[in-house]
Amino acid sequence: MPVISVKLWDLERLSGVSLPRDKEELTKLLAIFKAELEELNEDEVVYEASHDRADLFSAEGLGRAIAIYFGKREVSMYKVRKGNVILDISEAPNYRPYAFGAVVRNLVLDDESIRQLFQLQEKLAISYGNKREIVSIGLYDLDVLDPNWYDKDTFIIKYKAVADGKMKPLGYDEVMSFDEVLEKTQKGQEYGHLVVRGQYPIFECEGKVMSLAPILNAEDYKVTENTRNVFVDVTGTIPEIMLRVLDVMVTSIAERSPEPIIESVKVIGFGYTPRLRYKELEIDEDDIERVAGVKIKDYGQHLRKMGLIVSDRKVIVPPFRIDIFDKVDLVEDVLASYGYQNLPREAPAPTHWGSRDPFYDYLAKVMIGMGLNEVFNFVLVDEETVKELLDTKPVKIINPRMKSFSAARPSLIPSLLLTVRQNQEKFSKIEAFEIGPIIKPEGTSWRLGVVIAGDKVTLTDVGAVLMGLRELFNVNVKLERYEGLPFIPGRAAKIIINGKTAGVMGEVHPRHLTKMGVKYPTAVLELNPELLRTPLHS
C-alpha cells in the first residue's frame, strides 16, 4: 500500500488542529482513517495509507480529513465554473487516446506544498494508474506558459502524437530529443515502455512542448513557489478511472488556496472536465446493524465526522471520496468513527474448517521437499492480464478499487508470473509453487501451480516436477501436445492423470514474458491436485 511522508506542521496549518507528537496517540488518530503509522521522526510522519483512500495520499487530503473530524470545518461544496481552456485531443495516439484537464487558480505554494502535490501525483499514478499505464498526471504553471492566457477568449492546449521533437525535461538543464528523454532520464528509463517511438504523446501550446506524456513534464513550465494558477492533465486508457483521479487531484490542489477557483476545461469530442460530482446514497440504522451486527443510533454524527454530508437517511458523498460506492462503504466509515475497539467483543461462529485440506498440507510438504518455495497470491488479478495470457474472459469485479484487482483468476498462471516479476531482481533462479483457489463462472476449485524461471529453464524443468509427483503418488501420467496461450508453440503439453485431463505445462512465450515484465525464460505447470489424491492420502 502507498507509503506517504508528511510534515506535522504542514498538517497542522492545513487542519487547524494541534497534533500529538506521541507515537501511540498518532497511531490511534491515523487508524481512524485506515492509515498505519510507519515512522515518526521529529516533525516528519510516515504512514501507510489504505490503497482505496486516494484522498489521503498527501497532506492536503489528510489535513482536510482531520479538520472535518475535529469539527474545524465543514465539507467543501466544490463549484466548477466554465473556463477558457480548450483541450484538443483529436490527434491523440491511438494506444493512449484519452486526456482530460482542469484549472485551479489562486494557489499559495511553498516547498512543502509542492512536494506534497508531486507526491500525490506520483502515488495516484502508481496505485490507480498501474504505474502510469492507465493513468498519468501532469501539472503546469499556466502563467509561465502564457502570461496572458486568462485574457484570451479561448486558450488551446493540444494533446497529440508526434514523430519526434525536443524539450528540456523536468529537473534537467539540457534540451533533449524525445529519444534522449527515454534513454537518459530516470523516468524515461522507468516508463519508456509505455511510449511507442515515432508516436510520442505530447502536450503542446502555441508550439511549446509542455510535456512528453506519461514520462516527464518540461522544465520550463514547472510548478514553483511563484505559481498561482495551474493546469492539471490526466492521460490514459480508462476514462472512468482517469476522471476519478482528476477529481482527487483537483480537490487536493484546492486545499492550497484560501479562496480556490476551479475552472473546467472543454475537451473536444468528450465534454467538460473535471466532473466533481456529489454522489447520493441512503442508509439507516437497520443497514448498519445488518452489516456490523450492532445498533449505532447516532450514525449520522459519525458520517459527518468522516467528511460526508448527512440529512436524515440521505448521505451526500464528496467527489474526493472515490472509495465509496455503496452503503457498505458508509457502514465502514461509521465504524471507523465509532471505534472498532468499542464494538462488542464476541467471537463469530465459524463458517468453514479452521485449516487447509490436510491433503493440500501434505502436498505442500512434498513440493517443499523437491526444493520449491511455497507462495501465496491474491485471488484477484488484472482482467487485462488474464485476457492477454489466457485468451479468456474472467469473472469480473464490479467497481474494482484497483485495476490490479479487477477480476478473479481462472488459473494460477498469471499469479505465478507475477511472483517471478516481483522476485527476479533478488534471485537469479526462481523455483516456486502455489496451492490455491481459482474462480470460474461455474464455481471455485483448487489448483497446484509450479513456476521455474532462470537463464536456462526449459519445459524439462517443470516436467521433472511432474515425474516426481507421478512416482510419489503412484498415478498414471500421459502427455499430449498442447497448442494454446500463453505457451511457445511446440513447447507445451496437456497433462492427463489416470485417464483424466489434469492440466497443462509449458514454456511461456517471450511475448507474454515481456508484457508481464519477466526477464527470465520461464516454464509453468498447473494441474488439478484432486487427481493426485488416493485413498492413502485422503
Coordinates of C-alpha atoms in Angstrom, one line a residue:
M1 CA 0.0 0.0 0.0
P2 CA 1.1 3.6 -0.6
V3 CA 3.6 4.9 1.9
I4 CA 3.2 8.7 2.5
S5 CA 5.5 11.2 4.1
V6 CA 4.1 14.5 5.6
K7 CA 5.2 17.2 8.0
L8 CA 3.3 17.6 11.2
W9 CA 3.5 21.4 11.0
D10 CA 2.0 21.2 7.4
L11 CA -0.8 19.0 8.6
E12 CA -1.5 21.5 11.5
R13 CA -1.7 24.5 9.2
L14 CA -4.0 22.6 6.8
S15 CA -6.3 21.2 9.5
G16 CA -6.1 23.9 12.2
V17 CA -5.6 21.1 14.8
S18 CA -2.7 20.8 17.2
L19 CA -1.5 17.2 16.6
P20 CA 0.1 14.9 19.1
R21 CA 3.9 14.2 19.0
D22 CA 3.3 11.0 20.9
K23 CA 3.6 7.8 18.7
E24 CA 0.8 6.0 20.4
E25 CA -1.7 8.9 20.1
L26 CA -0.7 9.5 16.5
T27 CA -1.2 5.8 15.7
K28 CA -4.7 6.0 17.1
L29 CA -5.6 9.1 15.1
L30 CA -4.3 7.6 11.8
A31 CA -6.2 4.4 12.4
I32 CA -9.5 6.3 12.2
F33 CA -8.7 6.9 8.5
K34 CA -7.4 3.4 7.8
A35 CA -3.8 4.5 7.9
E36 CA -0.9 2.9 9.8
L37 CA 1.9 4.9 11.3
E38 CA 5.3 3.7 10.0
E39 CA 7.7 6.3 11.4
L40 CA 7.7 9.4 13.5
N41 CA 10.9 11.4 13.1
E42 CA 10.9 14.7 14.9
D43 CA 8.4 16.6 12.7
E44 CA 8.0 14.1 9.9
V45 CA 5.3 11.4 9.8
V46 CA 5.5 8.4 7.5
Y47 CA 2.3 6.4 7.2
E48 CA 0.9 3.7 5.1
A49 CA -2.4 4.7 3.5
S50 CA -5.1 2.3 2.6
H51 CA -5.0 1.9 -1.2
D52 CA -8.7 2.8 -1.6
R53 CA -8.3 6.1 0.3
A54 CA -6.7 8.0 -2.6
D55 CA -7.7 11.3 -1.0
L56 CA -5.2 10.5 1.8
F57 CA -2.1 10.1 -0.4
S58 CA -0.8 13.6 0.6
A59 CA -1.0 16.1 3.4
E60 CA -3.8 18.1 1.7
G61 CA -6.3 15.2 2.0
L62 CA -5.2 14.0 5.4
G63 CA -5.3 17.6 6.8
R64 CA -8.8 18.1 5.4
A65 CA -10.0 14.8 6.9
I66 CA -8.5 15.7 10.3
A67 CA -10.1 19.2 10.3
I68 CA -13.5 17.8 9.5
Y69 CA -13.2 15.0 12.1
F70 CA -12.4 17.5 14.8
G71 CA -15.1 19.9 13.7
K72 CA -12.8 22.7 12.5
R73 CA -14.5 22.9 9.1
E74 CA -17.4 21.6 7.0
V75 CA -17.1 19.6 3.9
S76 CA -16.4 21.9 0.9
M77 CA -19.0 22.2 -1.8
Y78 CA -16.8 22.5 -4.8
K79 CA -18.1 24.6 -7.6
V80 CA -16.7 24.4 -11.1
R81 CA -17.0 27.5 -13.3
K82 CA -16.6 27.5 -17.0
G83 CA -13.1 28.4 -18.1
N84 CA -11.5 29.4 -21.4
V85 CA -9.0 26.5 -21.7
I86 CA -9.8 24.0 -24.5
L87 CA -8.0 20.7 -24.7
D88 CA -7.8 19.3 -28.3
I89 CA -7.3 15.5 -28.3
S90 CA -8.3 14.9 -31.9
E91 CA -4.7 13.9 -32.8
A92 CA -4.1 11.7 -29.7
P93 CA -2.1 8.5 -30.1
N94 CA -4.5 5.5 -30.6
Y95 CA -2.6 3.5 -27.9
R96 CA -3.2 6.2 -25.3
P97 CA -6.2 8.0 -26.6
Y98 CA -7.7 9.9 -23.7
A99 CA -6.8 13.2 -22.0
F100 CA -8.7 15.4 -19.6
G101 CA -7.9 18.6 -17.8
A102 CA -8.8 21.2 -15.2
V103 CA -7.6 24.6 -14.0
V104 CA -7.1 25.6 -10.3
R105 CA -6.4 29.2 -9.5
N106 CA -5.3 31.4 -6.6
L107 CA -2.8 29.0 -5.1
V108 CA -0.4 29.8 -2.4
L109 CA 2.6 27.4 -2.5
D110 CA 5.9 26.7 -0.8
D111 CA 8.5 24.0 -1.0
E112 CA 6.5 21.6 1.2
S113 CA 3.2 22.1 -0.5
I114 CA 4.8 21.5 -3.9
R115 CA 6.5 18.3 -2.5
Q116 CA 3.1 17.1 -1.3
L117 CA 1.4 17.7 -4.6
F118 CA 4.0 15.9 -6.6
Q119 CA 3.9 13.0 -4.0
L120 CA 0.1 12.8 -4.6
Q121 CA 0.6 12.9 -8.3
E122 CA 3.1 10.0 -8.2
K123 CA 1.2 7.9 -5.7
L124 CA -2.0 8.1 -7.7
A125 CA -0.2 7.2 -10.9
I126 CA 1.3 4.2 -9.3
S127 CA -1.7 2.9 -7.3
Y128 CA -4.6 3.8 -9.6
G129 CA -2.7 4.2 -12.8
N130 CA -0.9 0.8 -12.6
K131 CA 2.5 2.6 -12.7
R132 CA 1.2 5.2 -15.2
E133 CA 0.0 2.6 -17.7
I134 CA -3.7 3.5 -17.4
V135 CA -3.4 7.0 -15.7
S136 CA -0.7 9.6 -15.5
I137 CA -0.9 13.2 -14.3
G138 CA 0.8 16.4 -15.1
L139 CA 0.9 19.9 -13.5
Y140 CA 1.9 23.1 -15.3
D141 CA 2.3 26.8 -14.4
L142 CA -0.2 28.5 -16.7
D143 CA 1.2 32.0 -16.2
V144 CA 4.6 30.9 -17.4
L145 CA 3.1 29.1 -20.3
D146 CA 1.4 32.3 -21.4
P147 CA 1.1 35.3 -19.1
N148 CA -2.0 36.5 -21.0
W149 CA -3.8 33.1 -21.0
Y150 CA -6.7 34.3 -19.0
D151 CA -7.4 37.4 -21.1
K152 CA -8.0 35.3 -24.2
D153 CA -11.4 34.1 -25.3
T154 CA -10.0 30.6 -25.8
F155 CA -6.7 29.2 -24.8
I156 CA -6.0 26.0 -26.7
I157 CA -3.8 23.1 -25.5
K158 CA -3.2 20.1 -27.7
Y159 CA -2.6 16.5 -26.8
K160 CA -1.3 14.7 -29.8
A161 CA 1.1 12.2 -31.2
V162 CA 4.2 13.4 -33.0
A163 CA 7.0 11.6 -34.8
D164 CA 9.8 13.4 -32.9
G165 CA 10.6 16.6 -31.0
K166 CA 12.7 18.2 -28.3
M167 CA 12.2 19.6 -24.8
K168 CA 14.1 20.4 -21.6
P169 CA 12.9 17.6 -19.2
L170 CA 11.9 18.5 -15.7
G171 CA 15.0 18.5 -13.4
Y172 CA 17.5 18.7 -16.3
D173 CA 19.5 21.6 -17.7
E174 CA 19.9 20.4 -21.3
V175 CA 17.4 20.2 -24.2
M176 CA 16.9 16.6 -25.3
S177 CA 15.2 14.8 -28.2
F178 CA 12.3 12.6 -27.2
D179 CA 14.5 9.6 -27.8
E180 CA 17.1 11.0 -25.4
V181 CA 14.5 11.7 -22.8
L182 CA 13.7 8.0 -22.8
E183 CA 17.3 6.9 -22.7
K184 CA 19.0 9.5 -20.4
T185 CA 16.4 10.3 -17.8
Q186 CA 15.4 8.2 -14.8
K187 CA 11.7 8.5 -15.6
G188 CA 12.4 7.8 -19.3
Q189 CA 14.1 4.5 -18.4
E190 CA 11.4 3.6 -15.9
Y191 CA 8.3 4.3 -18.0
G192 CA 9.7 4.4 -21.6
H193 CA 8.0 1.1 -22.4
L194 CA 4.6 2.9 -22.2
V195 CA 5.6 5.0 -25.3
V196 CA 5.6 4.0 -28.9
R197 CA 8.7 5.6 -30.6
G198 CA 7.6 7.7 -33.6
Q199 CA 4.2 8.2 -31.9
Y200 CA 5.2 10.3 -29.0
P201 CA 2.3 11.7 -26.9
I202 CA 2.9 15.3 -26.1
F203 CA 1.0 18.3 -24.6
E204 CA 1.6 21.4 -26.8
C205 CA 0.5 25.0 -26.5
E206 CA 1.3 27.6 -29.2
G207 CA 4.2 25.5 -30.4
K208 CA 5.7 24.9 -27.0
V209 CA 6.1 21.4 -25.8
M210 CA 4.7 21.2 -22.3
S211 CA 5.4 17.5 -21.6
L212 CA 6.1 14.1 -23.0
A213 CA 3.3 12.0 -21.5
P214 CA 3.4 9.9 -19.5
I215 CA 7.1 10.4 -18.9
L216 CA 8.1 13.9 -17.9
N217 CA 7.0 17.5 -18.0
A218 CA 9.1 20.2 -19.5
E219 CA 11.3 22.1 -17.0
D220 CA 10.2 25.5 -18.4
Y221 CA 6.6 25.2 -17.1
K222 CA 7.2 23.5 -13.7
V223 CA 5.2 24.5 -10.6
T224 CA 7.2 26.7 -8.2
E225 CA 6.6 28.8 -5.2
N226 CA 5.6 31.6 -7.5
T227 CA 2.9 29.6 -9.3
R228 CA -0.6 30.9 -8.7
N229 CA -2.6 29.1 -11.5
V230 CA -2.1 25.5 -12.6
F231 CA -3.3 23.4 -15.5
V232 CA -3.8 19.7 -14.5
D233 CA -3.9 17.0 -17.0
V234 CA -4.6 13.3 -16.9
T235 CA -3.8 10.9 -19.8
G236 CA -4.5 7.2 -20.1
T237 CA -6.6 4.4 -21.4
I238 CA -9.6 4.0 -19.0
P239 CA -11.7 7.3 -18.8
E240 CA -13.7 6.4 -15.7
I241 CA -10.5 5.9 -13.6
M242 CA -8.9 8.9 -15.1
L243 CA -11.9 11.1 -14.1
R244 CA -11.8 9.8 -10.5
V245 CA -8.1 10.5 -10.2
L246 CA -8.6 14.0 -11.7
D247 CA -11.3 14.7 -9.0
V248 CA -8.9 13.7 -6.2
M249 CA -6.0 15.8 -7.7
V250 CA -8.1 18.9 -8.2
T251 CA -9.7 18.9 -4.8
S252 CA -6.4 18.3 -3.1
I253 CA -4.7 21.2 -5.1
A254 CA -7.7 23.4 -4.0
E255 CA -6.6 22.9 -0.3
R256 CA -3.6 25.0 -1.1
S257 CA -5.7 28.1 -1.7
P258 CA -7.6 30.4 0.8
E259 CA -10.1 31.0 -2.0
P260 CA -9.7 28.4 -4.7
I261 CA -11.3 28.8 -8.1
I262 CA -11.8 25.6 -10.1
E263 CA -12.4 26.1 -13.8
S264 CA -13.5 23.5 -16.3
V265 CA -11.6 22.5 -19.4
K266 CA -13.5 21.8 -22.6
V267 CA -12.2 18.5 -24.0
I268 CA -13.0 18.4 -27.7
G269 CA -15.0 15.3 -28.5
F270 CA -15.7 14.5 -24.9
G271 CA -17.2 17.4 -22.9
Y272 CA -16.1 19.4 -19.8
T273 CA -13.8 18.2 -17.0
P274 CA -13.4 17.8 -14.1
R275 CA -16.8 16.3 -13.0
L276 CA -16.6 16.9 -9.2
R277 CA -19.9 15.1 -8.8
Y278 CA -21.5 14.6 -5.4
K279 CA -22.9 11.0 -5.1
E280 CA -26.1 10.4 -3.2
L281 CA -26.7 7.3 -1.1
E282 CA -29.2 6.2 1.6
I283 CA -28.6 4.4 4.9
D284 CA -30.4 3.8 8.1
E285 CA -29.8 2.2 11.5
D286 CA -31.0 -1.2 10.2
D287 CA -28.5 -1.2 7.4
I288 CA -25.7 -0.7 9.9
E289 CA -26.9 -3.4 12.2
R290 CA -27.3 -5.8 9.3
V291 CA -23.6 -5.3 8.3
A292 CA -21.9 -4.6 11.6
G293 CA -24.2 -6.6 14.0
V294 CA -24.6 -3.6 16.3
K295 CA -27.0 -0.7 16.6
I296 CA -25.5 2.8 16.3
K297 CA -28.2 5.4 16.6
D298 CA -26.1 8.5 16.1
Y299 CA -24.6 7.1 12.9
G300 CA -25.2 10.5 11.2
Q301 CA -22.8 12.2 13.5
H302 CA -20.1 9.6 12.7
L303 CA -20.6 10.0 9.0
R304 CA -20.3 13.8 9.3
K305 CA -17.0 13.4 11.2
M306 CA -15.7 11.2 8.3
G307 CA -16.4 14.0 5.8
L308 CA -19.8 13.1 4.5
I309 CA -22.9 15.3 4.3
V310 CA -25.9 13.8 6.1
S311 CA -29.6 14.7 6.1
D312 CA -31.9 12.1 7.7
R313 CA -31.2 8.9 5.7
K314 CA -29.7 10.7 2.8
V315 CA -25.9 10.8 2.6
I316 CA -24.0 13.0 0.1
V317 CA -20.5 11.8 -0.8
P318 CA -18.0 14.4 -1.9
P319 CA -16.1 13.9 -5.2
F320 CA -12.7 13.2 -3.5
R321 CA -14.1 10.1 -1.7
I322 CA -13.8 7.8 -4.7
D323 CA -13.6 4.8 -2.4
I324 CA -17.4 5.0 -1.6
F325 CA -19.7 3.1 -3.9
D326 CA -22.4 1.6 -1.7
K327 CA -23.9 1.7 1.8
V328 CA -21.4 -1.0 2.9
D329 CA -18.7 1.6 2.5
L330 CA -20.8 4.0 4.6
V331 CA -21.0 1.4 7.4
E332 CA -17.2 1.2 7.3
D333 CA -16.9 4.9 7.9
V334 CA -19.4 4.8 10.7
L335 CA -17.4 2.0 12.4
A336 CA -14.1 3.8 11.9
S337 CA -15.5 6.9 13.7
Y338 CA -17.4 4.9 16.3
G339 CA -14.2 3.0 17.1
Y340 CA -13.7 -0.7 16.4
Q341 CA -12.4 -1.0 20.0
N342 CA -15.9 0.0 21.2
L343 CA -17.7 -2.8 19.4
P344 CA -19.0 -5.8 21.5
R345 CA -16.3 -8.4 21.7
E346 CA -17.6 -11.8 20.7
A347 CA -16.1 -14.5 18.5
P348 CA -18.2 -15.0 15.3
A349 CA -19.5 -18.5 14.6
P350 CA -17.1 -20.4 12.3
T351 CA -18.2 -20.7 8.7
H352 CA -15.6 -23.0 7.4
W353 CA -12.9 -25.5 8.5
G354 CA -10.2 -23.9 10.5
S355 CA -7.3 -25.1 8.3
R356 CA -6.5 -26.1 4.7
D357 CA -7.4 -29.5 3.5
P358 CA -4.8 -31.9 5.2
F359 CA -4.1 -33.4 1.8
Y360 CA -3.0 -30.0 0.5
D361 CA -0.8 -29.5 3.5
Y362 CA 0.8 -32.8 2.8
L363 CA 1.2 -31.9 -0.9
A364 CA 2.9 -28.6 0.1
K365 CA 5.4 -30.5 2.2
V366 CA 6.1 -32.8 -0.9
M367 CA 6.7 -29.7 -3.0
I368 CA 9.0 -28.1 -0.4
G369 CA 10.9 -31.4 -0.3
M370 CA 11.5 -31.1 -4.0
G371 CA 13.3 -27.8 -3.3
L372 CA 10.4 -25.4 -4.3
N373 CA 9.3 -22.4 -2.2
E374 CA 5.6 -22.0 -1.4
V375 CA 4.0 -18.7 -2.3
F376 CA 0.6 -17.3 -1.5
N377 CA -1.0 -14.9 -4.0
F378 CA -4.2 -12.9 -4.1
V379 CA -7.2 -14.5 -5.9
L380 CA -7.9 -11.1 -7.6
V381 CA -5.8 -10.2 -10.6
D382 CA -5.8 -7.7 -13.5
E383 CA -8.6 -8.5 -16.0
E384 CA -6.4 -7.4 -19.0
T385 CA -3.5 -9.7 -17.9
V386 CA -5.9 -12.7 -17.9
K387 CA -7.1 -11.9 -21.3
E388 CA -3.6 -11.4 -22.6
L389 CA -2.2 -14.5 -21.1
L390 CA -5.0 -17.0 -21.4
D391 CA -7.4 -15.6 -24.1
T392 CA -10.4 -16.0 -21.8
K393 CA -12.8 -13.7 -20.1
P394 CA -12.5 -14.0 -16.3
V395 CA -15.2 -13.3 -13.6
K396 CA -15.1 -9.5 -13.3
I397 CA -15.3 -7.5 -10.1
I398 CA -17.9 -4.7 -10.1
N399 CA -16.4 -1.3 -9.3
P400 CA -12.8 -2.6 -8.5
R401 CA -10.7 -0.5 -6.2
M402 CA -7.7 -1.0 -8.5
K403 CA -7.2 -2.3 -12.0
S404 CA -4.7 -4.8 -10.5
F405 CA -7.7 -6.4 -8.7
S406 CA -10.3 -6.2 -11.4
A407 CA -11.0 -9.9 -11.9
A408 CA -10.9 -13.3 -10.2
R409 CA -8.1 -15.5 -11.5
P410 CA -9.3 -18.5 -13.6
S411 CA -5.8 -20.0 -13.4
L412 CA -2.8 -19.8 -11.2
I413 CA -0.5 -18.9 -14.1
P414 CA -1.0 -15.1 -14.0
S415 CA -0.2 -15.1 -10.3
L416 CA 2.9 -17.3 -10.7
L417 CA 4.3 -15.0 -13.4
L418 CA 3.7 -12.0 -11.0
T419 CA 5.7 -13.9 -8.4
V420 CA 8.6 -14.1 -10.8
R421 CA 8.3 -10.4 -11.7
Q422 CA 8.3 -9.4 -8.1
N423 CA 11.3 -11.5 -7.1
Q424 CA 13.6 -11.6 -10.2
E425 CA 15.8 -8.8 -9.1
K426 CA 16.7 -10.7 -5.9
F427 CA 17.2 -14.2 -7.3
S428 CA 18.8 -15.5 -10.5
K429 CA 16.6 -18.6 -10.4
I430 CA 13.1 -18.9 -9.0
E431 CA 11.5 -22.2 -8.2
A432 CA 8.1 -21.7 -6.6
F433 CA 4.7 -23.4 -6.2
E434 CA 1.2 -22.4 -5.1
I435 CA -1.7 -24.5 -4.0
G436 CA -4.7 -22.2 -4.2
P437 CA -8.2 -21.5 -5.5
I438 CA -9.2 -20.4 -8.9
I439 CA -12.6 -19.0 -9.8
K440 CA -14.6 -19.6 -13.0
P441 CA -18.3 -18.9 -13.8
E442 CA -19.1 -22.4 -12.9
G443 CA -17.6 -22.2 -9.5
T444 CA -14.4 -22.3 -7.3
S445 CA -11.8 -25.1 -7.4
W446 CA -8.2 -25.6 -6.3
R447 CA -5.1 -26.0 -8.4
L448 CA -1.4 -26.8 -7.9
G449 CA 0.8 -24.4 -9.8
V450 CA 4.6 -24.6 -10.3
V451 CA 6.8 -21.9 -11.8
I452 CA 10.5 -22.2 -12.6
A453 CA 12.4 -19.2 -14.1
G454 CA 16.1 -18.7 -14.9
D455 CA 18.6 -18.4 -17.7
K456 CA 18.4 -22.0 -18.9
V457 CA 15.0 -23.0 -17.9
T458 CA 13.0 -25.2 -20.3
L459 CA 9.9 -27.4 -20.3
T460 CA 12.1 -30.2 -18.9
D461 CA 12.4 -28.4 -15.5
V462 CA 8.7 -28.5 -14.7
G463 CA 8.4 -31.9 -16.4
A464 CA 10.8 -33.2 -13.8
V465 CA 8.5 -32.0 -11.0
L466 CA 5.6 -33.8 -12.7
M467 CA 7.5 -37.0 -12.9
G468 CA 8.4 -36.7 -9.2
L469 CA 4.7 -36.4 -8.4
R470 CA 3.9 -39.4 -10.6
E471 CA 6.3 -41.6 -8.7
L472 CA 5.3 -40.4 -5.2
F473 CA 1.5 -40.6 -5.7
N474 CA 1.7 -43.7 -8.0
V475 CA -0.5 -42.3 -10.7
N476 CA -0.5 -42.9 -14.4
V477 CA 0.6 -39.8 -16.3
K478 CA 0.4 -39.2 -20.0
L479 CA 1.3 -36.1 -22.1
E480 CA -0.4 -34.8 -25.2
R481 CA 0.7 -32.0 -27.5
Y482 CA -0.9 -28.7 -26.4
E483 CA -1.2 -25.6 -28.5
G484 CA -2.5 -22.6 -26.6
L485 CA -1.7 -19.5 -24.6
P486 CA 0.5 -18.5 -23.0
F487 CA 3.0 -21.1 -24.3
I488 CA 5.5 -21.3 -27.1
P489 CA 4.1 -23.5 -29.9
G490 CA 5.5 -27.0 -29.7
R491 CA 6.8 -26.4 -26.2
A492 CA 3.7 -27.2 -24.2
A493 CA 1.8 -30.3 -23.2
K494 CA -1.6 -31.3 -21.8
I495 CA -1.3 -33.4 -18.6
I496 CA -3.5 -36.5 -18.3
I497 CA -3.6 -38.3 -15.0
N498 CA -5.3 -41.7 -14.7
G499 CA -7.1 -41.0 -18.0
K500 CA -8.5 -37.6 -16.9
T501 CA -7.3 -34.2 -18.1
A502 CA -5.5 -32.7 -15.2
G503 CA -3.8 -29.6 -16.5
V504 CA -1.1 -28.1 -18.7
M505 CA 2.6 -27.3 -18.6
G506 CA 4.9 -25.4 -20.9
E507 CA 7.4 -22.7 -21.7
V508 CA 5.8 -19.2 -21.6
H509 CA 6.1 -17.3 -24.8
P510 CA 8.7 -14.4 -24.7
R511 CA 6.0 -12.0 -25.9
H512 CA 4.0 -12.7 -22.8
L513 CA 7.1 -12.6 -20.6
T514 CA 7.9 -9.1 -21.9
K515 CA 4.3 -7.9 -21.4
M516 CA 4.4 -9.1 -17.8
G517 CA 7.9 -7.6 -17.2
V518 CA 9.6 -11.0 -16.7
K519 CA 13.2 -11.1 -17.9
Y520 CA 14.0 -14.8 -17.5
P521 CA 12.9 -17.8 -19.6
T522 CA 10.0 -19.3 -17.6
A523 CA 8.2 -22.6 -17.5
V524 CA 4.9 -23.3 -15.6
L525 CA 2.9 -26.3 -14.7
E526 CA -0.7 -26.2 -13.5
L527 CA -2.9 -29.2 -12.6
N528 CA -5.9 -30.3 -10.5
P529 CA -4.4 -31.7 -7.3
E530 CA -7.5 -33.8 -6.7
L531 CA -6.3 -36.2 -9.4
L532 CA -3.3 -36.9 -7.2
R533 CA -5.4 -37.8 -4.2
T534 CA -5.6 -41.5 -3.4
P535 CA -7.3 -43.3 -0.5
L536 CA -3.9 -43.4 1.2
H537 CA -3.7 -39.6 1.1
S538 CA -7.4 -38.8 1.8

